PDB file of C-alpha atoms in Angstrom:
ATOM      1  CA  ALA G  65       3.567  13.319 -13.063  1.00 75.00           C
ATOM      2  CA  GLN G  66       1.333  10.948 -11.593  1.00 81.00           C
ATOM      3  CA  SER G  67      -1.767  11.336  -9.232  1.00 88.00           C
ATOM      4  CA  VAL G  68      -5.358   9.548  -8.526  1.00 93.00           C
ATOM      5  CA  THR G  69      -8.650  10.624  -7.051  1.00 95.00           C
ATOM      6  CA  GLN G  70     -10.840   8.307  -5.469  1.00 96.00           C
ATOM      7  CA  LEU G  71     -14.047  10.505  -5.927  1.00 96.00           C
ATOM      8  CA  ASP G  72     -16.292   8.659  -2.590  1.00 96.00           C
ATOM      9  CA  SER G  73     -14.711   9.144   0.788  1.00 95.00           C
ATOM     10  CA  HIS G  74     -17.222   6.860   1.664  1.00 97.00           C
ATOM     11  CA  VAL G  75     -19.967   4.473   0.028  1.00 98.00           C
ATOM     12  CA  SER G  76     -22.462   2.106   1.506  1.00 98.00           C
ATOM     13  CA  VAL G  77     -24.586  -0.446  -0.271  1.00 98.00           C
ATOM     14  CA  SER G  78     -26.843  -3.374   0.715  1.00 97.00           C
ATOM     15  CA  GLU G  79     -25.675  -6.837   0.850  1.00 97.00           C
ATOM     16  CA  GLY G  80     -26.464  -8.521  -2.826  1.00 97.00           C
ATOM     17  CA  THR G  81     -26.578  -5.024  -4.811  1.00 98.00           C
ATOM     18  CA  PRO G  82     -23.592  -3.676  -6.719  1.00 98.00           C
ATOM     19  CA  VAL G  83     -20.169  -2.095  -5.568  1.00 98.00           C
ATOM     20  CA  LEU G  84     -18.794   1.043  -7.586  1.00 98.00           C
ATOM     21  CA  LEU G  85     -16.005   2.279  -6.369  1.00 98.00           C
ATOM     22  CA  ARG G  86     -14.822   5.302  -8.483  1.00 98.00           C
ATOM     23  CA  CYS G  87     -11.040   6.215  -9.246  1.00 97.00           C
ATOM     24  CA  ASN G  88      -9.863   8.727 -11.982  1.00 97.00           C
ATOM     25  CA  TYR G  89      -6.355   8.862 -12.798  1.00 94.00           C
ATOM     26  CA  SER G  90      -3.875  11.263 -14.170  1.00 90.00           C
ATOM     27  CA  SER G  91      -0.740  10.495 -15.866  1.00 83.00           C
ATOM     28  CA  SER G  92       2.109  11.046 -18.647  1.00 75.00           C
ATOM     29  CA  TYR G  93       2.969   7.739 -19.026  1.00 76.00           C
ATOM     30  CA  SER G  94       1.109   4.329 -20.340  1.00 77.00           C
ATOM     31  CA  PRO G  95       0.340   3.754 -16.494  1.00 81.00           C
ATOM     32  CA  SER G  96      -0.151   0.739 -14.222  1.00 87.00           C
ATOM     33  CA  LEU G  97      -2.959   0.710 -12.053  1.00 92.00           C
ATOM     34  CA  PHE G  98      -4.232  -0.827  -8.862  1.00 94.00           C
ATOM     35  CA  TRP G  99      -6.439  -1.217  -6.547  1.00 97.00           C
ATOM     36  CA  TYR G 100      -5.809  -3.195  -2.977  1.00 97.00           C
ATOM     37  CA  VAL G 101      -8.219  -3.039  -0.129  1.00 97.00           C
ATOM     38  CA  GLN G 102      -7.760  -2.581   3.488  1.00 95.00           C
ATOM     39  CA  HIS G 103      -9.549  -4.204   6.047  1.00 93.00           C
ATOM     40  CA  PRO G 104      -9.690  -2.780  10.000  1.00 87.00           C
ATOM     41  CA  ASN G 105      -6.279  -3.138  11.589  1.00 79.00           C
ATOM     42  CA  LYS G 106      -4.949  -5.158   8.781  1.00 85.00           C
ATOM     43  CA  GLY G 107      -1.844  -4.772   5.587  1.00 88.00           C
ATOM     44  CA  LEU G 108      -2.999  -3.942   2.164  1.00 93.00           C
ATOM     45  CA  GLN G 109      -3.993  -7.035  -0.182  1.00 94.00           C
ATOM     46  CA  LEU G 110      -4.204  -7.018  -3.636  1.00 94.00           C
ATOM     47  CA  LEU G 111      -7.133  -6.942  -5.646  1.00 96.00           C
ATOM     48  CA  LEU G 112      -5.851  -6.988  -8.839  1.00 95.00           C
ATOM     49  CA  LYS G 113      -4.188  -4.945 -11.767  1.00 93.00           C
ATOM     50  CA  TYR G 114      -4.400  -3.461 -14.718  1.00 91.00           C
ATOM     51  CA  THR G 115      -1.276  -4.527 -17.420  1.00 82.00           C
ATOM     52  CA  SER G 116      -2.628  -2.944 -20.347  1.00 77.00           C
ATOM     53  CA  ALA G 117      -2.891  -6.539 -21.808  1.00 74.00           C
ATOM     54  CA  ALA G 118      -6.755  -5.931 -21.052  1.00 84.00           C
ATOM     55  CA  THR G 119      -8.837  -3.264 -20.309  1.00 89.00           C
ATOM     56  CA  LEU G 120     -11.398  -5.030 -18.301  1.00 94.00           C
ATOM     57  CA  VAL G 121      -9.223  -6.569 -15.084  1.00 94.00           C
ATOM     58  CA  LYS G 122     -10.082  -9.478 -13.340  1.00 95.00           C
ATOM     59  CA  GLY G 123      -9.572  -9.633  -9.836  1.00 95.00           C
ATOM     60  CA  ILE G 124      -9.712 -11.855  -6.112  1.00 94.00           C
ATOM     61  CA  ASN G 125     -13.242 -12.422  -4.917  1.00 94.00           C
ATOM     62  CA  GLY G 126     -15.502 -11.116  -7.502  1.00 96.00           C
ATOM     63  CA  PHE G 127     -13.841  -7.617  -8.030  1.00 97.00           C
ATOM     64  CA  GLU G 128     -12.967  -7.053 -11.652  1.00 97.00           C
ATOM     65  CA  ALA G 129     -12.067  -2.992 -12.730  1.00 97.00           C
ATOM     66  CA  GLU G 130     -12.461  -1.857 -16.489  1.00 95.00           C
ATOM     67  CA  PHE G 131      -9.604   0.856 -17.565  1.00 94.00           C
ATOM     68  CA  LYS G 132     -11.167   3.758 -19.976  1.00 94.00           C
ATOM     69  CA  LYS G 133      -8.437   5.997 -21.464  1.00 91.00           C
ATOM     70  CA  SER G 134     -10.985   8.524 -22.608  1.00 92.00           C
ATOM     71  CA  GLU G 135     -12.390   9.093 -19.468  1.00 93.00           C
ATOM     72  CA  THR G 136      -9.089   8.623 -17.988  1.00 94.00           C
ATOM     73  CA  SER G 137     -10.889   6.298 -15.079  1.00 96.00           C
ATOM     74  CA  PHE G 138     -10.716   2.829 -13.511  1.00 97.00           C
ATOM     75  CA  HIS G 139     -13.813   2.066 -11.374  1.00 98.00           C
ATOM     76  CA  LEU G 140     -13.771  -0.673  -9.596  1.00 98.00           C
ATOM     77  CA  THR G 141     -17.101  -2.727  -9.434  1.00 98.00           C
ATOM     78  CA  LYS G 142     -18.575  -5.880  -8.091  1.00 98.00           C
ATOM     79  CA  PRO G 143     -22.262  -7.114  -9.131  1.00 97.00           C
ATOM     80  CA  SER G 144     -22.817  -8.734  -5.473  1.00 97.00           C
ATOM     81  CA  ALA G 145     -21.676  -7.359  -2.391  1.00 98.00           C
ATOM     82  CA  HIS G 146     -21.173  -9.587   0.660  1.00 97.00           C
ATOM     83  CA  MET G 147     -20.396  -8.193   4.175  1.00 96.00           C
ATOM     84  CA  SER G 148     -16.438  -9.154   4.326  1.00 96.00           C
ATOM     85  CA  ASP G 149     -16.033  -7.017   1.753  1.00 97.00           C
ATOM     86  CA  ALA G 150     -16.890  -3.649   3.503  1.00 97.00           C
ATOM     87  CA  ALA G 151     -13.333  -2.279   4.134  1.00 97.00           C
ATOM     88  CA  GLU G 152     -11.089   0.869   2.823  1.00 96.00           C
ATOM     89  CA  TYR G 153     -10.007   0.556  -1.166  1.00 98.00           C
ATOM     90  CA  PHE G 154      -7.260   1.669  -2.564  1.00 97.00           C
ATOM     91  CA  CYS G 155      -6.674   3.540  -6.185  1.00 96.00           C
ATOM     92  CA  VAL G 156      -3.382   2.775  -6.818  1.00 94.00           C
ATOM     93  CA  VAL G 157      -1.035   4.639  -9.924  1.00 90.00           C
ATOM     94  CA  SER G 158       2.554   3.003 -10.930  1.00 85.00           C
ATOM     95  CA  GLY G 159       4.586   5.589 -13.204  1.00 77.00           C
ATOM     96  CA  PRO G 160       7.854   6.706 -12.866  1.00 75.00           C
ATOM     97  CA  SER G 161       9.586   8.906 -10.599  1.00 72.00           C
ATOM     98  CA  GLY G 162      13.558   9.512  -9.556  1.00 68.00           C
ATOM     99  CA  GLY G 163      14.430   6.286 -11.467  1.00 67.00           C
ATOM    100  CA  TYR G 164      12.363   3.227 -10.496  1.00 73.00           C
ATOM    101  CA  ASN G 165       7.981   2.796 -10.616  1.00 78.00           C
ATOM    102  CA  LYS G 166       6.685   4.926  -7.219  1.00 83.00           C
ATOM    103  CA  LEU G 167       3.208   3.814  -6.077  1.00 88.00           C
ATOM    104  CA  ILE G 168       0.618   6.923  -5.713  1.00 89.00           C
ATOM    105  CA  PHE G 169      -2.121   5.609  -3.518  1.00 92.00           C
ATOM    106  CA  GLY G 170      -5.559   7.565  -3.029  1.00 93.00           C
ATOM    107  CA  ALA G 171      -7.129   8.923  -0.261  1.00 93.00           C
ATOM    108  CA  GLY G 172      -9.217   5.372  -0.400  1.00 95.00           C
ATOM    109  CA  THR G 173     -13.017   5.298  -0.051  1.00 97.00           C
ATOM    110  CA  ARG G 174     -14.318   3.509   2.706  1.00 96.00           C
ATOM    111  CA  LEU G 175     -17.043   0.939   1.596  1.00 98.00           C
ATOM    112  CA  ALA G 176     -20.000  -0.294   3.951  1.00 98.00           C
ATOM    113  CA  VAL G 177     -22.161  -2.761   3.459  1.00 97.00           C
ATOM    114  CA  HIS G 178     -25.598  -3.280   5.058  1.00 96.00           C
ATOM    115  CA  PRO G 179     -27.665  -6.165   5.537  1.00 94.00           C
TER     116      PRO G 179
ATOM    117  CA  GLU B  66      -1.125 -14.522   3.685  1.00 66.00           C
ATOM    118  CA  THR B  67       0.965 -12.211   0.906  1.00 75.00           C
ATOM    119  CA  GLY B  68       4.300 -13.946   1.463  1.00 93.00           C
ATOM    120  CA  VAL B  69       5.449 -10.583   3.879  1.00 96.00           C
ATOM    121  CA  THR B  70       5.456 -10.874   7.743  1.00 96.00           C
ATOM    122  CA  GLN B  71       6.122  -7.604  10.010  1.00 97.00           C
ATOM    123  CA  THR B  72       6.886  -8.497  13.891  1.00 97.00           C
ATOM    124  CA  PRO B  73       6.233  -6.901  16.033  1.00 97.00           C
ATOM    125  CA  ARG B  74       1.893  -6.467  15.298  1.00 95.00           C
ATOM    126  CA  HIS B  75       1.424  -3.968  17.825  1.00 96.00           C
ATOM    127  CA  LEU B  76       4.303  -2.537  20.207  1.00 96.00           C
ATOM    128  CA  VAL B  77       3.433   0.865  22.564  1.00 95.00           C
ATOM    129  CA  MET B  78       7.049   2.478  23.834  1.00 92.00           C
ATOM    130  CA  GLY B  79       7.871   6.398  25.460  1.00 90.00           C
ATOM    131  CA  MET B  80       9.089   8.824  24.249  1.00 88.00           C
ATOM    132  CA  THR B  81      12.903   7.700  25.585  1.00 87.00           C
ATOM    133  CA  ASN B  82      11.943   4.562  24.424  1.00 88.00           C
ATOM    134  CA  LYS B  83      14.646   2.368  22.059  1.00 93.00           C
ATOM    135  CA  LYS B  84      12.387  -0.668  20.140  1.00 95.00           C
ATOM    136  CA  SER B  85      12.976  -2.037  16.719  1.00 97.00           C
ATOM    137  CA  LEU B  86      10.077  -3.340  13.255  1.00 98.00           C
ATOM    138  CA  LYS B  87      11.136  -6.174  11.684  1.00 98.00           C
ATOM    139  CA  CYS B  88      10.197  -7.096   8.041  1.00 98.00           C
ATOM    140  CA  GLU B  89      10.333 -10.595   6.005  1.00 98.00           C
ATOM    141  CA  GLN B  90       9.744 -11.262   2.480  1.00 97.00           C
ATOM    142  CA  HIS B  91       9.189 -15.162   1.475  1.00 95.00           C
ATOM    143  CA  LEU B  92       9.314 -13.566  -2.540  1.00 94.00           C
ATOM    144  CA  GLY B  93      12.445 -13.650  -3.563  1.00 93.00           C
ATOM    145  CA  HIS B  94      11.776 -10.392  -4.157  1.00 93.00           C
ATOM    146  CA  ASN B  95      14.692  -7.379  -4.286  1.00 92.00           C
ATOM    147  CA  ALA B  96      12.583  -4.410  -3.547  1.00 93.00           C
ATOM    148  CA  MET B  97      11.515  -3.689  -0.085  1.00 95.00           C
ATOM    149  CA  TYR B  98       9.514  -0.838   1.638  1.00 95.00           C
ATOM    150  CA  TRP B  99       8.533   1.166   4.080  1.00 97.00           C
ATOM    151  CA  TYR B 100       5.295   3.148   4.786  1.00 96.00           C
ATOM    152  CA  LYS B 101       3.266   5.157   7.057  1.00 96.00           C
ATOM    153  CA  GLN B 102      -0.359   4.810   7.724  1.00 93.00           C
ATOM    154  CA  SER B 103      -1.723   8.021   9.658  1.00 92.00           C
ATOM    155  CA  ALA B 104      -5.213   7.794  10.920  1.00 86.00           C
ATOM    156  CA  LYS B 105      -6.603  10.555   8.141  1.00 78.00           C
ATOM    157  CA  LYS B 106      -4.237  11.184   5.786  1.00 84.00           C
ATOM    158  CA  PRO B 107      -2.957   9.034   2.688  1.00 84.00           C
ATOM    159  CA  LEU B 108      -0.102   6.391   2.503  1.00 90.00           C
ATOM    160  CA  GLU B 109       3.182   8.130   2.801  1.00 90.00           C
ATOM    161  CA  LEU B 110       6.143   6.661   1.646  1.00 92.00           C
ATOM    162  CA  MET B 111       9.359   6.655   4.037  1.00 95.00           C
ATOM    163  CA  PHE B 112      12.604   4.738   2.955  1.00 94.00           C
ATOM    164  CA  VAL B 113      12.961   2.624  -0.735  1.00 93.00           C
ATOM    165  CA  TYR B 114      15.785  -0.082  -0.414  1.00 93.00           C
ATOM    166  CA  ASN B 115      17.197  -2.325  -3.461  1.00 89.00           C
ATOM    167  CA  PHE B 116      19.300  -5.234  -3.599  1.00 88.00           C
ATOM    168  CA  LYS B 117      20.163  -4.132  -0.042  1.00 88.00           C
ATOM    169  CA  GLU B 118      20.880  -0.598  -0.794  1.00 88.00           C
ATOM    170  CA  GLN B 119      18.570   2.419  -0.424  1.00 87.00           C
ATOM    171  CA  THR B 120      17.309   4.215  -2.851  1.00 85.00           C
ATOM    172  CA  GLU B 121      14.953   6.974  -0.479  1.00 84.00           C
ATOM    173  CA  ASN B 122      14.402   7.984   2.470  1.00 84.00           C
ATOM    174  CA  ASN B 123      11.645  10.890   1.175  1.00 84.00           C
ATOM    175  CA  SER B 124      12.551  13.256   3.750  1.00 88.00           C
ATOM    176  CA  VAL B 125      12.165  11.269   7.595  1.00 94.00           C
ATOM    177  CA  PRO B 126      13.115  12.429  10.825  1.00 94.00           C
ATOM    178  CA  SER B 127      16.453  10.905  11.679  1.00 94.00           C
ATOM    179  CA  ARG B 128      14.682   9.818  14.574  1.00 95.00           C
ATOM    180  CA  PHE B 129      13.506   6.360  11.968  1.00 96.00           C
ATOM    181  CA  SER B 130      16.853   4.647  10.903  1.00 96.00           C
ATOM    182  CA  PRO B 131      16.106   1.661   8.276  1.00 96.00           C
ATOM    183  CA  GLU B 132      18.649  -1.063   8.407  1.00 96.00           C
ATOM    184  CA  CYS B 133      18.454  -3.664   5.253  1.00 96.00           C
ATOM    185  CA  PRO B 134      20.631  -6.372   6.309  1.00 95.00           C
ATOM    186  CA  ASN B 135      20.031  -8.834   2.815  1.00 93.00           C
ATOM    187  CA  SER B 136      17.478  -8.805   0.405  1.00 91.00           C
ATOM    188  CA  SER B 137      14.642 -10.426   2.795  1.00 95.00           C
ATOM    189  CA  HIS B 138      14.911  -8.304   6.065  1.00 97.00           C
ATOM    190  CA  LEU B 139      13.821  -4.819   6.344  1.00 97.00           C
ATOM    191  CA  PHE B 140      14.587  -3.464   9.974  1.00 98.00           C
ATOM    192  CA  LEU B 141      13.235  -0.284  10.887  1.00 98.00           C
ATOM    193  CA  HIS B 142      14.704   0.997  14.051  1.00 97.00           C
ATOM    194  CA  LEU B 143      12.994   3.795  16.361  1.00 96.00           C
ATOM    195  CA  HIS B 144      14.373   5.970  18.618  1.00 93.00           C
ATOM    196  CA  THR B 145      12.702   9.390  21.040  1.00 93.00           C
ATOM    197  CA  LEU B 146       9.393   8.747  19.046  1.00 93.00           C
ATOM    198  CA  GLN B 147       7.062  11.473  19.104  1.00 94.00           C
ATOM    199  CA  PRO B 148       3.509  10.616  19.913  1.00 93.00           C
ATOM    200  CA  GLU B 149       2.727  11.864  16.512  1.00 93.00           C
ATOM    201  CA  ASP B 150       4.416   9.454  15.253  1.00 95.00           C
ATOM    202  CA  SER B 151       1.681   7.207  16.137  1.00 95.00           C
ATOM    203  CA  ALA B 152       0.848   5.007  13.366  1.00 95.00           C
ATOM    204  CA  LEU B 153       0.139   1.961  11.656  1.00 95.00           C
ATOM    205  CA  TYR B 154       3.840   0.666   9.893  1.00 97.00           C
ATOM    206  CA  LEU B 155       3.533  -1.520   6.923  1.00 96.00           C
ATOM    207  CA  CYS B 156       6.110  -3.314   5.052  1.00 97.00           C
ATOM    208  CA  ALA B 157       6.234  -3.720   0.962  1.00 96.00           C
ATOM    209  CA  SER B 158       8.244  -5.553  -1.245  1.00 95.00           C
ATOM    210  CA  SER B 159       8.302  -6.119  -5.097  1.00 92.00           C
ATOM    211  CA  GLN B 160       9.989  -7.635  -7.756  1.00 89.00           C
ATOM    212  CA  ASP B 161      12.421  -5.259  -8.288  1.00 83.00           C
ATOM    213  CA  LEU B 162      11.835  -0.918  -9.342  1.00 80.00           C
ATOM    214  CA  GLY B 163      10.133  -1.463 -11.888  1.00 72.00           C
ATOM    215  CA  THR B 164      12.856  -1.341 -14.381  1.00 67.00           C
ATOM    216  CA  SER B 165      13.399  -4.792 -14.385  1.00 65.00           C
ATOM    217  CA  GLY B 166      10.334  -4.222 -17.858  1.00 63.00           C
ATOM    218  CA  GLY B 167       8.532  -7.537 -16.360  1.00 67.00           C
ATOM    219  CA  ALA B 168       4.649  -6.700 -16.208  1.00 67.00           C
ATOM    220  CA  TRP B 169       4.033  -6.630 -13.242  1.00 74.00           C
ATOM    221  CA  ALA B 170       7.619  -6.201 -11.758  1.00 74.00           C
ATOM    222  CA  ASP B 171       6.550  -3.469  -9.981  1.00 80.00           C
ATOM    223  CA  THR B 172       3.920  -4.823  -8.079  1.00 88.00           C
ATOM    224  CA  GLN B 173       3.938  -4.703  -4.225  1.00 92.00           C
ATOM    225  CA  TYR B 174       3.042  -7.304  -1.677  1.00 94.00           C
ATOM    226  CA  PHE B 175       2.078  -5.500   1.823  1.00 95.00           C
ATOM    227  CA  GLY B 176       2.808  -7.187   5.552  1.00 96.00           C
ATOM    228  CA  PRO B 177      -0.264  -7.162   8.000  1.00 94.00           C
ATOM    229  CA  GLY B 178       1.823  -3.511   9.434  1.00 95.00           C
ATOM    230  CA  THR B 179       2.995  -2.777  13.028  1.00 96.00           C
ATOM    231  CA  ARG B 180       0.476  -0.580  15.296  1.00 95.00           C
ATOM    232  CA  LEU B 181       2.892   1.923  16.748  1.00 96.00           C
ATOM    233  CA  THR B 182       1.585   3.894  19.884  1.00 95.00           C
ATOM    234  CA  VAL B 183       3.962   6.227  21.467  1.00 94.00           C
ATOM    235  CA  LEU B 184       3.225   8.153  24.723  1.00 92.00           C
TER     236      LEU B 184
END
């Protein structure tokens, strides 16, 4: 079975400082892992995906995530936060369930960016 | 733009009304999904369709009735809803159910959602 835990429900940073959103996963299989972002009253936008091709995954808008199997982690980082990064971020694991790859969503981390 | 559109974006309905949500994807995908996103709760998968065939009904009440006439369109018909059904309803699509072996085949692309309020 797959599961995902986002370790912080809220993260607050100042503009221009680094962002770290933490995610741990559990999977019986070699997982696919995603980060999605949701701005207020909008749908989910794919930031990046880990597909086992490389452990450091670069996404859109300067975000990247590193897959660490030994730590079962897939933390999302950005070197310098921008005001437009304020949103909710979801870590997602995909794994086979009932004959297809089901997405299991974390509870989300709300990122606030202050001037 | 993700290539997945949803209409209407906002809907207010009474408990006795009948309405429908529409989703259309322009990505050439074969699988489509309905999710419910309520405040303070994780995203809930409702229905999964693959090549127009329903492959999952996640114990959704019968007042929600999905329809998938072709691989590009997905509807959610609503009738006699309850106030607790108020939520953001999200549609998504993917190349397939992740069974093709392609690394990106199961990647889901989401529409902007329909914000539903049941009075």
